[in-house]
mmCIF file of C-alpha atoms in Angstrom:
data_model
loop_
_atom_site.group_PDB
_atom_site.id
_atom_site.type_symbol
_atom_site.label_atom_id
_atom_site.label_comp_id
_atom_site.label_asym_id
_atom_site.label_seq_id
_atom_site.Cartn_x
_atom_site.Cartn_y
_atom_site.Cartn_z
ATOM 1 C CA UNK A 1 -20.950 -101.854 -45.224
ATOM 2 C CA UNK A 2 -17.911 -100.399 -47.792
ATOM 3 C CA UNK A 3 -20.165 -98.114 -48.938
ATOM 4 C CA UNK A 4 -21.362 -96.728 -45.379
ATOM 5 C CA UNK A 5 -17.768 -96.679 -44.487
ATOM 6 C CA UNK A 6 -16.801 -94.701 -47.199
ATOM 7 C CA UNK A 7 -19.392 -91.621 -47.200
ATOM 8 C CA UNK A 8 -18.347 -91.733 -43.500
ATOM 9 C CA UNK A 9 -14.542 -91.071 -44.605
ATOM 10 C CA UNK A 10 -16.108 -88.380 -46.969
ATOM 11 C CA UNK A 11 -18.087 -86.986 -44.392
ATOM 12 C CA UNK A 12 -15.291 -86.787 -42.004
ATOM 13 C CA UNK A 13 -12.603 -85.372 -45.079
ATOM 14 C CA UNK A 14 -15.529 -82.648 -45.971
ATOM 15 C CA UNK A 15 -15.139 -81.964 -41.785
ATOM 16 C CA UNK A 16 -12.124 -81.597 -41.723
ATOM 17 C CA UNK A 17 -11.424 -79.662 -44.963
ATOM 18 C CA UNK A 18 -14.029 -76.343 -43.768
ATOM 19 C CA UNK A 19 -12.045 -76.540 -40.549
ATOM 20 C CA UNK A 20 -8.828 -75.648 -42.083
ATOM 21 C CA UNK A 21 -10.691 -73.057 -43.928
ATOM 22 C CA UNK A 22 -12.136 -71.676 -41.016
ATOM 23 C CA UNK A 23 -8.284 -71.714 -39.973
ATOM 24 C CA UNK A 24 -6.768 -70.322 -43.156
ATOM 25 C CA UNK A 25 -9.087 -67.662 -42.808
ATOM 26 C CA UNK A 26 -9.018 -66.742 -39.110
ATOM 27 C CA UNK A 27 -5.498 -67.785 -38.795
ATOM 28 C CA UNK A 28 -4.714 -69.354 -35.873
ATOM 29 C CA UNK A 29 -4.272 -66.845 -32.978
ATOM 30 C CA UNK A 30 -6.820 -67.250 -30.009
ATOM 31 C CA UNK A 31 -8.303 -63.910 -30.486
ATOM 32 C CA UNK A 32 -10.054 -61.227 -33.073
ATOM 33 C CA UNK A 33 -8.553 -58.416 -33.751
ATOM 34 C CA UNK A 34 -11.886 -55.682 -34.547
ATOM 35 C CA UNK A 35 -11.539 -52.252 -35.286
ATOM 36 C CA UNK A 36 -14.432 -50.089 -33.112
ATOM 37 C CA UNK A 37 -13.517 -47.272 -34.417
ATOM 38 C CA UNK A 38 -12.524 -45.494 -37.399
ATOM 39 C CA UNK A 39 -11.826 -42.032 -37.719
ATOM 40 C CA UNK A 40 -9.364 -39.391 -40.362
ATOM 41 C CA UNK A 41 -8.065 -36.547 -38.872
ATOM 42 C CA UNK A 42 -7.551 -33.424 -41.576
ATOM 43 C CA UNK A 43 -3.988 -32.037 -41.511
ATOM 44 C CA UNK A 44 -3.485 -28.527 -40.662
ATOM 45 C CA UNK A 45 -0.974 -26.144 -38.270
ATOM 46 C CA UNK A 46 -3.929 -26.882 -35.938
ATOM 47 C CA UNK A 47 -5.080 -30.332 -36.973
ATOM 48 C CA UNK A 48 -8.829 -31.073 -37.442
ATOM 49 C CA UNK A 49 -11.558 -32.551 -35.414
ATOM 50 C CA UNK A 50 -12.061 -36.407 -35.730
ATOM 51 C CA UNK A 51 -14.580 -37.588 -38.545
ATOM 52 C CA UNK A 52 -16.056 -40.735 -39.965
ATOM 53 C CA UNK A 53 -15.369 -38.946 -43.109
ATOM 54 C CA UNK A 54 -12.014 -37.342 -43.964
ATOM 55 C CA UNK A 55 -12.221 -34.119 -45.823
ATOM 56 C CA UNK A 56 -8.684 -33.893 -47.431
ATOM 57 C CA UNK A 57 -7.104 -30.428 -48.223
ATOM 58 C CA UNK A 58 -4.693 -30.619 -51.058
ATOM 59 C CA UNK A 59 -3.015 -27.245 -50.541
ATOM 60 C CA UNK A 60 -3.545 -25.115 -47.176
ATOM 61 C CA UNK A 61 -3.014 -21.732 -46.604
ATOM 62 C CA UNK A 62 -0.918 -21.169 -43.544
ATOM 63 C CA UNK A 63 -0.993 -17.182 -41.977
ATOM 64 C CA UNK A 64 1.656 -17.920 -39.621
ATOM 65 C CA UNK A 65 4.413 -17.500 -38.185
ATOM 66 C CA UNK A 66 5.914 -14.942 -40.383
ATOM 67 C CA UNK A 67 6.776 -14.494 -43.253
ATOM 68 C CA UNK A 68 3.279 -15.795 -43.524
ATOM 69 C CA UNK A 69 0.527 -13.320 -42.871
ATOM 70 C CA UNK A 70 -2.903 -13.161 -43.931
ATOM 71 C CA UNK A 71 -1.974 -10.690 -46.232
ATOM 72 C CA UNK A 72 0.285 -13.281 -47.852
ATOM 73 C CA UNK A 73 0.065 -16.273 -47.094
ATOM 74 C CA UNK A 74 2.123 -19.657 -47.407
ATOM 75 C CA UNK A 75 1.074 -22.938 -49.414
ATOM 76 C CA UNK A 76 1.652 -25.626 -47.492
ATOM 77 C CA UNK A 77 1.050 -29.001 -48.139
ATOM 78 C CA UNK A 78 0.106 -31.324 -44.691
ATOM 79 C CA UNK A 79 -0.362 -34.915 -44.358
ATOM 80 C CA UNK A 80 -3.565 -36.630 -42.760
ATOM 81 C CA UNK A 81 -4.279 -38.873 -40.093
ATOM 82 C CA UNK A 82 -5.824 -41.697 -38.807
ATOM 83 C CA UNK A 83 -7.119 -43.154 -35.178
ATOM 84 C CA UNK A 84 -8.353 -46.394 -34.812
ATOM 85 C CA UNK A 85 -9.827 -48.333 -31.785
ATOM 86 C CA UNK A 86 -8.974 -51.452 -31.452
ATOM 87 C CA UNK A 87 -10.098 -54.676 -29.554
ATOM 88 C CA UNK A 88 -8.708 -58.609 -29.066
ATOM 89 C CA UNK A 89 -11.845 -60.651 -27.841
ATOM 90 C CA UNK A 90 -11.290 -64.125 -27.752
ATOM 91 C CA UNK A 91 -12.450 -66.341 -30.194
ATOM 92 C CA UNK A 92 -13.477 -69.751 -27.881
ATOM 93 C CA UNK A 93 -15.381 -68.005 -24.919
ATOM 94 C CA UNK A 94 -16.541 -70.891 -23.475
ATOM 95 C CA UNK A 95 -19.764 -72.781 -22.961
ATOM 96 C CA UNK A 96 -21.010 -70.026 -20.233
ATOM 97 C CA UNK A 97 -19.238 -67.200 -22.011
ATOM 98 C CA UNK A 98 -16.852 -67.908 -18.618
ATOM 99 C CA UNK A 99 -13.479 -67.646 -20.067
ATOM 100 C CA UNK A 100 -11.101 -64.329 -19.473
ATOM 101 C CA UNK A 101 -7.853 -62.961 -21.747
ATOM 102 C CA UNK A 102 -4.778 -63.382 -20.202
ATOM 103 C CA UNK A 103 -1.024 -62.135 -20.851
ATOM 104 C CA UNK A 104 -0.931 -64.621 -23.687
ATOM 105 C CA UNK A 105 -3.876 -62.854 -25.636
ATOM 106 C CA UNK A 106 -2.575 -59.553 -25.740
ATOM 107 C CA UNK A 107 -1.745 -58.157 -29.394
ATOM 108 C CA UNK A 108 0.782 -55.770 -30.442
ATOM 109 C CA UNK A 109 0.453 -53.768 -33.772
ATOM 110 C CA UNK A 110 3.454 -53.477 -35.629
ATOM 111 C CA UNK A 111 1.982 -52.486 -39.295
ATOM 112 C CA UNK A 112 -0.645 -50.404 -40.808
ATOM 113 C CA UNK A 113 -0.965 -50.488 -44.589
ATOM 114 C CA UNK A 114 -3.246 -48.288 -46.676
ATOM 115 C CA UNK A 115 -4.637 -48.383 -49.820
ATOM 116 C CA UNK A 116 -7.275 -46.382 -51.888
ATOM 117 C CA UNK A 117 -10.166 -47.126 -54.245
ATOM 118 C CA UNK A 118 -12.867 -45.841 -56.003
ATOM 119 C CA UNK A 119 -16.326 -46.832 -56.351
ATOM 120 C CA UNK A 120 -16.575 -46.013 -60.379
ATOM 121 C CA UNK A 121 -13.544 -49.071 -60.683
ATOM 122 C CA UNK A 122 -11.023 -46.717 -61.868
ATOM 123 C CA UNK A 123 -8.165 -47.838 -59.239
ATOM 124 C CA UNK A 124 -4.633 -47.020 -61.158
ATOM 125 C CA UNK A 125 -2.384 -45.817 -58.387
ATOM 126 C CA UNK A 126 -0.794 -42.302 -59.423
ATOM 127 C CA UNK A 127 -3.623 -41.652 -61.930
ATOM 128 C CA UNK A 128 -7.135 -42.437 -60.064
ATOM 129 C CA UNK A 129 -6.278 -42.808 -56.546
ATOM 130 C CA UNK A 130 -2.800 -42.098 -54.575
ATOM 131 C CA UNK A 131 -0.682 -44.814 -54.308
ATOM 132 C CA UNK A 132 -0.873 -47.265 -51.386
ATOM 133 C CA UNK A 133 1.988 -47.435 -48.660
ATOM 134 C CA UNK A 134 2.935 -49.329 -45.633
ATOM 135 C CA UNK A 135 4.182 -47.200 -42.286
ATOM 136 C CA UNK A 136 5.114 -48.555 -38.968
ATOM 137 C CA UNK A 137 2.881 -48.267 -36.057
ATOM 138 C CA UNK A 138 3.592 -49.684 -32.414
ATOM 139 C CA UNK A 139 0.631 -50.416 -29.919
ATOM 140 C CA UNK A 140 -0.325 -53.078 -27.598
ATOM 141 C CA UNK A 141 -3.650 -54.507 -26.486
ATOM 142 C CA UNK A 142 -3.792 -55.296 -23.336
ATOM 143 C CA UNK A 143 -5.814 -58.642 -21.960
ATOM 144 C CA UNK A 144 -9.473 -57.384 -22.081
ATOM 145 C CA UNK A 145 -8.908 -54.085 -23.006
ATOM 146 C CA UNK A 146 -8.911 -51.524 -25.861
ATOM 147 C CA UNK A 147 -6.332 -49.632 -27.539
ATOM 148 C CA UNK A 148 -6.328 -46.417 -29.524
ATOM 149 C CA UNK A 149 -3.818 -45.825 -32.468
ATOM 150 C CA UNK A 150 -3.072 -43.306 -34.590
ATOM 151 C CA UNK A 151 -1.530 -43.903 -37.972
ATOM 152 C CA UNK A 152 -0.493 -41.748 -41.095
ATOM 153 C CA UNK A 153 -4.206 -42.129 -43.439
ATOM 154 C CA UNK A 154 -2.689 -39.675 -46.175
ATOM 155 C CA UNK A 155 0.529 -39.027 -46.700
ATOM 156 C CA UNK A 156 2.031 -35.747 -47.246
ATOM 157 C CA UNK A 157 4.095 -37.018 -50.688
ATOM 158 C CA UNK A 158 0.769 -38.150 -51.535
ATOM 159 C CA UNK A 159 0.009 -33.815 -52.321
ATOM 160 C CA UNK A 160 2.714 -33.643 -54.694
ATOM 161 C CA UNK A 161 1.912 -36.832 -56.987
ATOM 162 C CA UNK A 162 -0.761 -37.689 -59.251
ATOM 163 C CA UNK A 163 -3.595 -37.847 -59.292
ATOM 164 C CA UNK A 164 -4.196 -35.310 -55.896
ATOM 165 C CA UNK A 165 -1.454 -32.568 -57.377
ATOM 166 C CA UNK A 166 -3.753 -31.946 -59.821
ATOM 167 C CA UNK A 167 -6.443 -30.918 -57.917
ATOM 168 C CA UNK A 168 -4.382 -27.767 -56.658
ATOM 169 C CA UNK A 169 -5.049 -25.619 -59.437
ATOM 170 C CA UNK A 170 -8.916 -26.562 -60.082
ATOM 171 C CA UNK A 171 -12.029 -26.930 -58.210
ATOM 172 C CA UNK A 172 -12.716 -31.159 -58.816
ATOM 173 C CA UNK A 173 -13.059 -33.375 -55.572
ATOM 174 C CA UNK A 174 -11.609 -36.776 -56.073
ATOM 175 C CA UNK A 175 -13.859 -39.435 -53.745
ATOM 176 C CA UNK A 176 -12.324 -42.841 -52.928
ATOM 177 C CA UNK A 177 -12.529 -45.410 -50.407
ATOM 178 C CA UNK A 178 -8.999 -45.708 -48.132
ATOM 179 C CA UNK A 179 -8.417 -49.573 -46.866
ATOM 180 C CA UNK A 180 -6.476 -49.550 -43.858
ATOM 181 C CA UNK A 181 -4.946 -53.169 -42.853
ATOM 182 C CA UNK A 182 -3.580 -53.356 -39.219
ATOM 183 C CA UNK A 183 -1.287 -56.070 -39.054
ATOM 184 C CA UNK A 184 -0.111 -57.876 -35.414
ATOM 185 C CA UNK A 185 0.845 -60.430 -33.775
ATOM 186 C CA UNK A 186 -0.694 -62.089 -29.989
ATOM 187 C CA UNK A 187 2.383 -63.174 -27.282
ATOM 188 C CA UNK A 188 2.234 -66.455 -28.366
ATOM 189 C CA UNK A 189 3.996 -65.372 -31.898
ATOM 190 C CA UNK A 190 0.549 -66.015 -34.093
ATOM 191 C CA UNK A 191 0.031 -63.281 -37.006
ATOM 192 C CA UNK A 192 -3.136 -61.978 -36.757
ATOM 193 C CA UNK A 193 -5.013 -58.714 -38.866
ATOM 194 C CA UNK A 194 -7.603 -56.593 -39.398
ATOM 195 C CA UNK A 195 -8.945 -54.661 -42.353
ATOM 196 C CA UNK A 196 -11.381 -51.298 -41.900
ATOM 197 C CA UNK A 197 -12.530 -48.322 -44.546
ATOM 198 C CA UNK A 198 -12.793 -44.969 -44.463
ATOM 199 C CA UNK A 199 -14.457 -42.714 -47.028
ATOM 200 C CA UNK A 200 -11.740 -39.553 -47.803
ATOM 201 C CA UNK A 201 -12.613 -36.439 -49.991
ATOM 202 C CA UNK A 202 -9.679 -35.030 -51.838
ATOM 203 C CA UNK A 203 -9.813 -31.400 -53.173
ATOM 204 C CA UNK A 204 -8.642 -27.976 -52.483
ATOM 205 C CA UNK A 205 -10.913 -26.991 -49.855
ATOM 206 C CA UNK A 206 -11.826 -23.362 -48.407
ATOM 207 C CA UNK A 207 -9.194 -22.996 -45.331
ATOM 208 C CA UNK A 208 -10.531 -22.950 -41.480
#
């Protein structure tokens, strides 16, 4: 009879222990936060089209408004960006999948932080990949529904620094993952996150 009670108090501490994991890593807001979508933007005087992949141009040559002409035109350096589509279903949606959001679910986005990496392991910021950053973003999902954000993905410093200044004078393409971390919190004060990649090509790129 000890013994039976005691792999029952095991039984019930191993229960009890993955539930906090569970919790540790969900954290304990009601909802998800899930990234449908996302996209980099190219920077440009007339930005690009939205991609799954961002083509990065380290240097762009602007033709106007003057002095810049096509005749001679101006180096300029732009910054990229992101857009990201974002959803809070609820975790618990009942036994008849019955239950709806309400006020209390909704999540705001207050922080976006980016990083880079490579796939050949060769991560030193400023050498192999651009260093990360944190910027502040401010967007609220609403009960049910969706939001779309957009965010800085690349930043324009990021042109003048190692290891994408570089790539000005030469014709290499750097390739590297970007991790972008969306960071929130639901009405009921819980933390909650979300972490999504895009694939970005750095290089100095024919201008269009």
């Amino acid at each position: 009879m000890r013994y039976a009670t005691r792999l029952i108090g095991l039984a019930a501490l191993a229960a009890a222990s993955v539930s906090c994991g569970d919790v540790v890593r969900q954290g304990s807001s009601p909802v998800f936060l899930v990234i449908d979508q996302l996209v980099g933007i190219r920077g440009a005087a007339q930005p690009g089209t939205p991609a799954s992949t961002l083509i990065s141009d380290v240097i762009t040559n602007v033709t106007s408004p003057d002095p810049c002409s096509t005749a001679t035109p101006c180096p300029t350096i732009f910054g990229d960006s992101g857009s990201a589509t974002l959803r809070a279903p609820l975790k618990d949606i009942g036994a008849t999948a019955s239950l709806s959001p309400t006020s209390n679910n909704e999540v705001t986005i207050n922080r976006v932080h980016v990083d880079y990496l490579r796939a050949d392991g060769r991560n030193t910021p400023g050498v192999d990949v651009p260093f990360g950053f944190d910027t502040a973003v401010t967007g609220t999902i609403g009960a049910g529904g969706t939001l779309t954000l957009g965010f800085e993905l690349v930043r324009n410093i990021a042109k003048r620094e190692g290891p994408l200044v570089q790539l000005k004078s030469g014709g290499n393409i750097i390739s590297v993952i970007a991790r972008v971390t969306f960071y929130g919190v639901d009405r009921t004060g819980n933390a909650i996150q979300t972490t999504g990649q895009i694939q970005v090509e750095f290089g100095n790129f024919g201008d269009f």
